Amino acid sequence: MVQALVAKEQAAFVQTLKSLVEIESGSSDREGLERIAALVAERLRAAGGQVELIEPSEAEIYKMFDTPERIGPMVKATFKGKGSRKILLIAHMDTVYPRGMLAQQPFRVEGSKAYGLGIADDKQGVAMLLHVVGLLKQLGVHQDWGQLTVLINSDEEISSPGSRATLTREGRAHDVVLSFEGGGAPDGPDQLRLATSGIAAANLLVKGRASHAGASPERGVNALYELSHQLLNARDLSDRAVGRQVHWTLARAGIVRNMIPPAAEASADIRVERVADFDGIEAALRERIKNKLLPESEVSLNFERRRPPLQATDAARRLAAHAESLAKAQGTPLLVRDVPTGGGTDAAFAALNTQAPVIEGMGLRGFGAHTTNAEYVQLDSFVSKMSLTLRLIADIASGRARW
């Protein structure tokens, strides 16, 4: 019954995908984010939700180097029931793409693939949620929970500076969290994730002193030399055995060729599997920058904790095991991952202050996130993943799923 109902919904789901993709909603595009938030709010309201648009609180914004002046709104919809369990469903409507790219790469369907900028990350997740609530109502299970909450934010791609506090607060207030980022590689099988990587950024700033590179180089302090020394001195902080990665990925120095460079800077991408590793990496970097090549140079470090890791818990493993049994019963394979693969998501913020199970990857299989011409979702994963989602939510609401 469930899979037959979902199969009938697929055409409407594709139209929802189209309507979402055709609104450009880059993380810094306030106008586009307002447009897509209005569409999402309208759809959730029509489904019977109590809907509110939430502006990020200035007091709660975690400012980072790429935080826009105006962060987009969050959409929160609440569906009340007669049961006791509280379920939180999350996704994000912002993308990494600047305005103007849609004209060259419009939404299209080719065979079993639906293409579009942001379609895999994470407009498929938003579309899933818009159809989940309606299908649950058709199945007659919409009164079994105490509360079903849908929360969709606008700043995930920039590490959620305005929504992280809300995600943590809502995670604590609910009994289970399901996050609708993509659910595996396009060639299958469907996946769920119980762990994601924590992400940080380290920025090294070096101040030197300019001078003529030909006539008086000895009067300068070469910031590029100092930066090179610092990078070589901090190239061994990765440890794959514990999931710790520190990679220097950006650097720049100097003004013109014939001037001793007065300034230089570099940035590192940092991934961890344990929250405590952030402190260890920062402490190591701060100690190492004391060792300078050029005594007159000034070296400083800016360390940003952009996203915590989601760590697998026993509760999440038990709920995922229940999902595996449901997938087996409906005849579809399911892979559960409890080790991070390098990416970070908002599920980690929702898990920060709760013992509730948190499961990531409830969305569709896809490919090409953060690329300019190859992002798509596998439409032939819709029936299996949506059917599993509906069954899992129904079992959580009724108490059949335990953790």
Tab-separated table of C-alpha atoms in Angstrom:
chain	number	residue	atom	x	y	z
A	1	MET	CA	0.000	0.000	0.000
A	2	VAL	CA	2.710	2.475	0.987
A	3	GLN	CA	4.872	1.946	-2.090
A	4	ALA	CA	1.888	2.118	-4.434
A	5	LEU	CA	0.824	5.412	-2.853
A	6	VAL	CA	4.344	6.803	-3.134
A	7	ALA	CA	4.661	5.739	-6.775
A	8	LYS	CA	1.568	7.796	-7.607
A	9	GLU	CA	3.195	10.796	-5.896
A	10	GLN	CA	6.377	10.784	-7.992
A	11	ALA	CA	5.127	13.033	-10.808
A	12	ALA	CA	4.012	15.661	-8.304
A	13	PHE	CA	7.349	15.339	-6.502
A	14	VAL	CA	9.219	16.099	-9.734
A	15	GLN	CA	7.120	19.239	-10.206
A	16	THR	CA	7.999	20.311	-6.665
A	17	LEU	CA	11.678	19.778	-7.431
A	18	LYS	CA	11.304	21.953	-10.522
A	19	SER	CA	9.618	24.783	-8.614
A	20	LEU	CA	12.350	24.759	-5.947
A	21	VAL	CA	15.282	24.567	-8.358
A	22	GLU	CA	13.881	27.434	-10.420
A	23	ILE	CA	14.255	29.779	-7.448
A	24	GLU	CA	17.906	30.743	-7.104
A	25	SER	CA	18.691	30.665	-3.396
A	26	GLY	CA	22.394	31.079	-2.744
A	27	SER	CA	23.317	31.466	0.912
A	28	SER	CA	23.954	35.214	0.481
A	29	ASP	CA	20.973	35.855	-1.811
A	30	ARG	CA	18.482	37.283	0.657
A	31	GLU	CA	15.841	38.037	-1.978
A	32	GLY	CA	16.004	34.514	-3.403
A	33	LEU	CA	15.916	32.973	0.054
A	34	GLU	CA	12.827	34.980	0.938
A	35	ARG	CA	11.130	33.751	-2.232
A	36	ILE	CA	11.855	30.094	-1.625
A	37	ALA	CA	10.959	30.411	2.077
A	38	ALA	CA	7.593	31.890	1.097
A	39	LEU	CA	6.927	28.965	-1.250
A	40	VAL	CA	7.919	26.392	1.357
A	41	ALA	CA	5.826	28.120	4.040
A	42	GLU	CA	2.805	28.215	1.744
A	43	ARG	CA	3.073	24.507	0.987
A	44	LEU	CA	3.464	23.522	4.646
A	45	ARG	CA	0.570	25.749	5.648
A	46	ALA	CA	-1.619	24.145	2.995
A	47	ALA	CA	-0.677	20.738	4.447
A	48	GLY	CA	-2.117	21.792	7.813
A	49	GLY	CA	0.996	22.965	9.628
A	50	GLN	CA	1.241	25.884	12.013
A	51	VAL	CA	3.903	27.817	10.123
A	52	GLU	CA	6.263	30.582	11.161
A	53	LEU	CA	9.118	32.340	9.422
A	54	ILE	CA	11.988	32.762	11.865
A	55	GLU	CA	14.585	35.476	11.430
A	56	PRO	CA	17.994	34.630	12.904
A	57	SER	CA	18.528	36.306	16.260
A	58	GLU	CA	21.398	38.790	16.173
A	59	ALA	CA	22.437	37.658	19.648
A	60	GLU	CA	22.729	34.040	18.470
A	61	ILE	CA	24.543	34.567	15.157
A	62	TYR	CA	27.999	32.978	15.120
A	63	LYS	CA	30.001	35.344	12.939
A	64	MET	CA	32.542	33.820	10.535
A	65	PHE	CA	34.549	35.235	7.659
A	66	ASP	CA	31.838	34.417	5.101
A	67	THR	CA	28.749	35.257	7.176
A	68	PRO	CA	26.539	37.540	5.056
A	69	GLU	CA	25.187	40.811	6.366
A	70	ARG	CA	21.624	39.450	6.213
A	71	ILE	CA	21.078	35.741	6.769
A	72	GLY	CA	18.010	34.138	5.237
A	73	PRO	CA	14.957	33.094	7.271
A	74	MET	CA	14.092	29.676	8.642
A	75	VAL	CA	10.729	28.016	8.008
A	76	LYS	CA	9.247	26.082	10.911
A	77	ALA	CA	6.020	24.103	10.645
A	78	THR	CA	4.389	22.275	13.540
A	79	PHE	CA	1.866	19.457	13.150
A	80	LYS	CA	0.132	18.512	16.394
A	81	GLY	CA	-1.090	14.998	17.116
A	82	LYS	CA	-2.628	12.947	19.910
A	83	GLY	CA	0.386	10.801	20.780
A	84	SER	CA	3.450	11.540	22.878
A	85	ARG	CA	6.529	11.370	20.667
A	86	LYS	CA	8.043	14.516	19.200
A	87	ILE	CA	9.763	14.154	15.823
A	88	LEU	CA	11.992	16.761	14.160
A	89	LEU	CA	12.594	16.721	10.387
A	90	ILE	CA	15.269	19.055	8.979
A	91	ALA	CA	16.608	20.169	5.590
A	92	HIS	CA	18.063	23.338	4.049
A	93	MET	CA	16.984	25.505	1.117
A	94	ASP	CA	20.173	27.477	0.425
A	95	THR	CA	22.748	26.503	-2.190
A	96	VAL	CA	26.386	27.305	-2.973
A	97	TYR	CA	25.532	28.864	-6.346
A	98	PRO	CA	25.480	32.633	-7.017
A	99	ARG	CA	22.565	34.210	-8.848
A	100	GLY	CA	22.645	34.049	-12.632
A	101	MET	CA	23.702	30.428	-13.092
A	102	LEU	CA	20.144	29.118	-13.515
A	103	ALA	CA	19.808	30.625	-16.993
A	104	GLN	CA	22.672	28.489	-18.288
A	105	GLN	CA	21.693	25.353	-16.367
A	106	PRO	CA	17.903	25.047	-16.059
A	107	PHE	CA	16.061	22.170	-14.443
A	108	ARG	CA	15.775	19.145	-16.679
A	109	VAL	CA	14.919	15.436	-16.485
A	110	GLU	CA	16.921	12.897	-18.466
A	111	GLY	CA	15.791	9.331	-17.960
A	112	SER	CA	15.929	8.562	-14.242
A	113	LYS	CA	17.966	11.678	-13.411
A	114	ALA	CA	16.651	15.111	-12.490
A	115	TYR	CA	19.290	17.833	-12.935
A	116	GLY	CA	19.472	21.257	-11.346
A	117	LEU	CA	21.670	23.533	-9.273
A	118	GLY	CA	21.228	22.587	-5.627
A	119	ILE	CA	18.906	19.703	-6.461
A	120	ALA	CA	20.940	17.098	-4.575
A	121	ASP	CA	22.128	19.488	-1.878
A	122	ASP	CA	19.481	19.985	-0.660
A	123	LYS	CA	16.369	20.885	-2.614
A	124	GLN	CA	15.499	17.208	-2.889
A	125	GLY	CA	15.429	17.179	0.918
A	126	VAL	CA	13.068	20.154	1.017
A	127	ALA	CA	10.839	18.512	-1.595
A	128	MET	CA	10.858	15.259	0.384
A	129	LEU	CA	9.587	17.080	3.463
A	130	LEU	CA	6.846	18.887	1.533
A	131	HIS	CA	5.527	15.537	0.329
A	132	VAL	CA	6.180	13.559	3.529
A	133	VAL	CA	3.610	15.527	5.510
A	134	GLY	CA	0.901	15.062	2.887
A	135	LEU	CA	1.563	11.357	2.429
A	136	LEU	CA	1.523	10.741	6.184
A	137	LYS	CA	-1.906	12.338	6.288
A	138	GLN	CA	-3.111	10.121	3.440
A	139	LEU	CA	-1.842	7.084	5.341
A	140	GLY	CA	-3.827	8.143	8.395
A	141	VAL	CA	-0.895	8.261	10.799
A	142	HIS	CA	-0.760	12.048	11.183
A	143	GLN	CA	-2.377	11.960	14.632
A	144	ASP	CA	-0.113	9.284	16.126
A	145	TRP	CA	2.705	11.613	17.181
A	146	GLY	CA	2.627	14.234	19.852
A	147	GLN	CA	4.263	16.734	17.517
A	148	LEU	CA	5.904	16.604	14.118
A	149	THR	CA	8.138	19.594	13.419
A	150	VAL	CA	9.608	20.538	10.045
A	151	LEU	CA	12.537	22.977	10.218
A	152	ILE	CA	14.191	24.230	7.022
A	153	ASN	CA	17.031	26.748	7.213
A	154	SER	CA	18.744	29.117	4.770
A	155	ASP	CA	22.389	29.092	5.829
A	156	GLU	CA	23.628	25.491	5.915
A	157	GLU	CA	26.158	25.980	3.125
A	158	ILE	CA	27.923	28.680	5.155
A	159	SER	CA	27.986	26.577	8.335
A	160	SER	CA	24.621	27.736	9.695
A	161	PRO	CA	25.704	30.899	11.543
A	162	GLY	CA	22.135	32.042	12.156
A	163	SER	CA	20.302	28.727	12.576
A	164	ARG	CA	22.733	26.618	14.618
A	165	ALA	CA	21.292	27.743	17.958
A	166	THR	CA	17.741	27.011	16.797
A	167	LEU	CA	18.753	23.584	15.486
A	168	THR	CA	20.365	22.702	18.819
A	169	ARG	CA	17.368	23.966	20.773
A	170	GLU	CA	14.875	22.050	18.617
A	171	GLY	CA	17.023	18.920	18.714
A	172	ARG	CA	16.888	18.990	22.503
A	173	ALA	CA	13.107	19.501	22.472
A	174	HIS	CA	12.359	16.435	20.326
A	175	ASP	CA	12.602	12.681	20.817
A	176	VAL	CA	14.172	11.925	17.435
A	177	VAL	CA	15.769	13.900	14.598
A	178	LEU	CA	15.748	12.898	10.929
A	179	SER	CA	17.834	14.966	8.516
A	180	PHE	CA	17.153	14.968	4.780
A	181	GLU	CA	20.532	15.471	3.165
A	182	GLY	CA	21.292	13.144	0.256
A	183	GLY	CA	21.012	9.421	0.843
A	184	GLY	CA	23.899	7.831	-0.993
A	185	ALA	CA	25.711	7.530	-4.305
A	186	PRO	CA	23.622	7.331	-7.485
A	187	ASP	CA	24.419	3.684	-8.182
A	188	GLY	CA	22.998	2.648	-4.803
A	189	PRO	CA	22.140	1.266	-2.387
A	190	ASP	CA	20.104	3.727	-0.334
A	191	GLN	CA	22.046	4.914	2.700
A	192	LEU	CA	21.599	6.363	6.166
A	193	ARG	CA	24.396	8.058	8.108
A	194	LEU	CA	24.855	8.117	11.860
A	195	ALA	CA	28.085	10.114	11.861
A	196	THR	CA	29.389	13.149	9.966
A	197	SER	CA	32.607	15.126	10.162
A	198	GLY	CA	33.215	18.241	12.206
A	199	ILE	CA	34.577	21.161	10.204
A	200	ALA	CA	36.848	24.017	11.204
A	201	ALA	CA	38.950	26.600	9.397
A	202	ALA	CA	42.361	27.906	10.415
A	203	ASN	CA	43.571	31.206	8.982
A	204	LEU	CA	47.214	32.200	9.381
A	205	LEU	CA	48.044	35.895	9.007
A	206	VAL	CA	51.641	37.076	8.651
A	207	LYS	CA	52.745	40.710	8.786
A	208	GLY	CA	56.157	41.606	7.433
A	209	ARG	CA	57.614	44.812	6.058
A	210	ALA	CA	57.763	46.011	2.449
A	211	SER	CA	60.914	47.191	0.705
A	212	HIS	CA	62.339	47.402	-2.801
A	213	ALA	CA	63.110	43.857	-3.924
A	214	GLY	CA	66.103	44.982	-5.977
A	215	ALA	CA	67.566	48.068	-4.259
A	216	SER	CA	66.990	47.298	-0.575
A	217	PRO	CA	65.621	43.803	0.086
A	218	GLU	CA	67.498	43.661	3.409
A	219	ARG	CA	65.240	46.402	4.784
A	220	GLY	CA	62.155	44.262	4.356
A	221	VAL	CA	60.672	41.401	6.325
A	222	ASN	CA	59.493	38.818	3.820
A	223	ALA	CA	56.031	37.699	4.873
A	224	LEU	CA	56.017	35.008	2.186
A	225	TYR	CA	59.145	33.398	3.623
A	226	GLU	CA	57.599	33.423	7.096
A	227	LEU	CA	54.322	31.997	5.834
A	228	SER	CA	56.167	29.208	4.018
A	229	HIS	CA	58.016	28.385	7.220
A	230	GLN	CA	54.778	28.283	9.184
A	231	LEU	CA	53.036	26.001	6.686
A	232	LEU	CA	55.898	23.557	6.616
A	233	ASN	CA	55.893	23.600	10.401
A	234	ALA	CA	52.180	22.724	10.513
A	235	ARG	CA	51.908	20.115	7.788
A	236	ASP	CA	51.837	17.027	10.028
A	237	LEU	CA	48.690	17.542	12.117
A	238	SER	CA	46.516	15.022	10.279
A	239	ASP	CA	45.900	11.582	11.736
A	240	ARG	CA	43.667	9.395	9.583
A	241	ALA	CA	43.519	6.746	12.307
A	242	VAL	CA	41.247	9.021	14.369
A	243	GLY	CA	39.643	10.876	11.466
A	244	ARG	CA	41.648	14.064	11.923
A	245	GLN	CA	42.525	15.982	8.748
A	246	VAL	CA	44.359	19.319	8.465
A	247	HIS	CA	45.028	20.444	4.911
A	248	TRP	CA	46.396	23.848	3.908
A	249	THR	CA	44.367	24.733	0.834
A	250	LEU	CA	44.651	28.479	0.175
A	251	ALA	CA	47.528	30.970	0.317
A	252	ARG	CA	48.368	34.396	-0.990
A	253	ALA	CA	51.113	36.932	-0.477
A	254	GLY	CA	52.598	40.142	-1.800
A	255	ILE	CA	51.468	43.097	-3.831
A	256	VAL	CA	53.766	43.320	-6.872
A	257	ARG	CA	56.679	41.282	-8.177
A	258	ASN	CA	59.407	43.785	-7.282
A	259	MET	CA	58.359	44.394	-3.661
A	260	ILE	CA	59.318	42.316	-0.636
A	261	PRO	CA	55.856	41.093	0.454
A	262	PRO	CA	54.602	42.902	3.577
A	263	ALA	CA	51.744	40.453	4.247
A	264	ALA	CA	50.754	36.860	3.581
A	265	GLU	CA	47.955	34.559	4.634
A	266	ALA	CA	46.887	30.947	4.315
A	267	SER	CA	43.828	28.893	5.188
A	268	ALA	CA	43.421	25.274	6.200
A	269	ASP	CA	40.409	23.005	5.889
A	270	ILE	CA	40.043	20.914	9.062
A	271	ARG	CA	37.922	17.790	9.542
A	272	VAL	CA	37.477	15.828	12.772
A	273	GLU	CA	35.375	12.973	14.092
A	274	ARG	CA	35.627	14.032	17.751
A	275	VAL	CA	34.712	17.413	19.219
A	276	ALA	CA	37.795	17.372	21.483
A	277	ASP	CA	40.087	17.323	18.439
A	278	PHE	CA	39.197	20.924	17.664
A	279	ASP	CA	40.831	22.023	20.914
A	280	GLY	CA	43.902	19.881	20.297
A	281	ILE	CA	44.463	21.203	16.779
A	282	GLU	CA	44.002	24.815	17.807
A	283	ALA	CA	46.371	24.439	20.752
A	284	ALA	CA	49.010	22.814	18.532
A	285	LEU	CA	48.775	25.579	15.948
A	286	ARG	CA	49.025	28.338	18.542
A	287	GLU	CA	52.122	26.725	19.994
A	288	ARG	CA	53.783	26.210	16.632
A	289	ILE	CA	53.368	29.762	15.364
A	290	LYS	CA	55.648	30.863	18.204
A	291	ASN	CA	58.501	29.267	16.247
A	292	LYS	CA	59.286	31.960	13.668
A	293	LEU	CA	61.800	32.094	10.847
A	294	LEU	CA	61.977	35.900	10.878
A	295	PRO	CA	61.910	37.409	14.389
A	296	GLU	CA	60.540	40.741	13.173
A	297	SER	CA	57.498	39.189	11.523
A	298	GLU	CA	54.126	38.990	13.261
A	299	VAL	CA	52.135	35.776	13.040
A	300	SER	CA	48.537	35.400	14.189
A	301	LEU	CA	45.928	32.644	14.008
A	302	ASN	CA	42.176	32.816	13.578
A	303	PHE	CA	40.503	29.465	14.324
A	304	GLU	CA	36.817	29.016	13.412
A	305	ARG	CA	34.757	26.081	14.628
A	306	ARG	CA	32.393	25.914	11.703
A	307	ARG	CA	30.498	22.703	12.416
A	308	PRO	CA	30.759	19.995	15.111
A	309	PRO	CA	30.918	16.299	14.204
A	310	LEU	CA	27.882	14.086	14.497
A	311	GLN	CA	28.988	11.056	16.481
A	312	ALA	CA	27.131	7.767	16.242
A	313	THR	CA	25.265	6.796	19.419
A	314	ASP	CA	23.740	3.529	20.593
A	315	ALA	CA	20.280	5.109	20.337
A	316	ALA	CA	20.895	6.073	16.701
A	317	ARG	CA	22.222	2.589	15.931
A	318	ARG	CA	19.105	0.976	17.396
A	319	LEU	CA	16.783	3.237	15.421
A	320	ALA	CA	18.824	2.630	12.261
A	321	ALA	CA	18.552	-1.116	12.849
A	322	HIS	CA	14.773	-0.692	12.901
A	323	ALA	CA	15.012	1.199	9.610
A	324	GLU	CA	17.059	-1.682	8.184
A	325	SER	CA	14.310	-4.127	9.117
A	326	LEU	CA	11.729	-1.920	7.401
A	327	ALA	CA	13.861	-1.691	4.262
A	328	LYS	CA	14.268	-5.458	4.216
A	329	ALA	CA	10.523	-5.943	4.591
A	330	GLN	CA	9.837	-3.677	1.596
A	331	GLY	CA	12.509	-5.454	-0.452
A	332	THR	CA	15.028	-2.633	-0.835
A	333	PRO	CA	18.682	-2.723	0.271
A	334	LEU	CA	19.862	-0.174	2.837
A	335	LEU	CA	23.395	0.656	3.956
A	336	VAL	CA	23.912	2.273	7.380
A	337	ARG	CA	27.195	4.158	7.859
A	338	ASP	CA	28.397	4.992	11.368
A	339	VAL	CA	31.798	6.393	10.334
A	340	PRO	CA	32.076	9.860	8.724
A	341	THR	CA	33.080	10.177	5.084
A	342	GLY	CA	34.361	13.760	5.303
A	343	GLY	CA	31.212	15.839	4.948
A	344	GLY	CA	29.503	17.847	7.675
A	345	THR	CA	25.785	18.612	8.115
A	346	ASP	CA	23.261	20.360	10.341
A	347	ALA	CA	22.380	17.054	11.989
A	348	ALA	CA	25.415	17.648	14.202
A	349	PHE	CA	23.961	20.890	15.592
A	350	ALA	CA	20.660	19.117	16.294
A	351	ALA	CA	22.574	16.415	18.190
A	352	LEU	CA	24.740	18.727	20.312
A	353	ASN	CA	22.593	18.792	23.434
A	354	THR	CA	20.380	15.720	23.333
A	355	GLN	CA	20.411	11.973	23.892
A	356	ALA	CA	17.816	11.518	21.150
A	357	PRO	CA	18.759	9.442	18.097
A	358	VAL	CA	19.802	11.566	15.125
A	359	ILE	CA	19.870	10.060	11.638
A	360	GLU	CA	21.265	11.768	8.545
A	361	GLY	CA	20.820	10.891	4.878
A	362	MET	CA	17.036	10.503	4.695
A	363	GLY	CA	17.081	12.116	1.250
A	364	LEU	CA	17.465	10.664	-2.244
A	365	ARG	CA	20.565	9.257	-3.869
A	366	GLY	CA	22.353	11.731	-6.094
A	367	PHE	CA	25.615	13.132	-7.374
A	368	GLY	CA	27.452	16.346	-8.197
A	369	ALA	CA	26.761	18.570	-5.199
A	370	HIS	CA	28.827	21.776	-5.367
A	371	THR	CA	29.609	21.310	-9.065
A	372	THR	CA	28.653	23.658	-11.874
A	373	ASN	CA	27.099	21.327	-14.424
A	374	ALA	CA	26.572	17.830	-13.065
A	375	GLU	CA	24.282	17.925	-10.016
A	376	TYR	CA	21.399	15.484	-10.134
A	377	VAL	CA	19.219	13.141	-8.099
A	378	GLN	CA	18.189	9.602	-8.963
A	379	LEU	CA	14.427	9.648	-9.357
A	380	ASP	CA	14.355	5.859	-9.209
A	381	SER	CA	15.364	6.112	-5.552
A	382	PHE	CA	12.213	8.122	-4.698
A	383	VAL	CA	9.822	5.228	-4.133
A	384	SER	CA	12.185	3.195	-1.949
A	385	LYS	CA	13.450	6.091	0.189
A	386	MET	CA	10.113	7.855	0.596
A	387	SER	CA	8.404	4.564	1.491
A	388	LEU	CA	11.082	3.850	4.098
A	389	THR	CA	10.754	7.378	5.485
A	390	LEU	CA	6.984	7.100	5.871
A	391	ARG	CA	7.201	3.696	7.535
A	392	LEU	CA	9.947	4.835	9.902
A	393	ILE	CA	8.071	7.977	10.971
A	394	ALA	CA	4.892	5.959	11.450
A	395	ASP	CA	6.716	3.445	13.664
A	396	ILE	CA	8.411	6.206	15.655
A	397	ALA	CA	5.087	7.972	16.205
A	398	SER	CA	3.258	4.818	17.267
A	399	GLY	CA	6.027	3.572	19.563
A	400	ARG	CA	6.843	0.480	17.472
A	401	ALA	CA	10.340	1.834	16.887
A	402	ARG	CA	12.414	1.748	20.071
A	403	TRP	CA	15.870	2.937	21.008
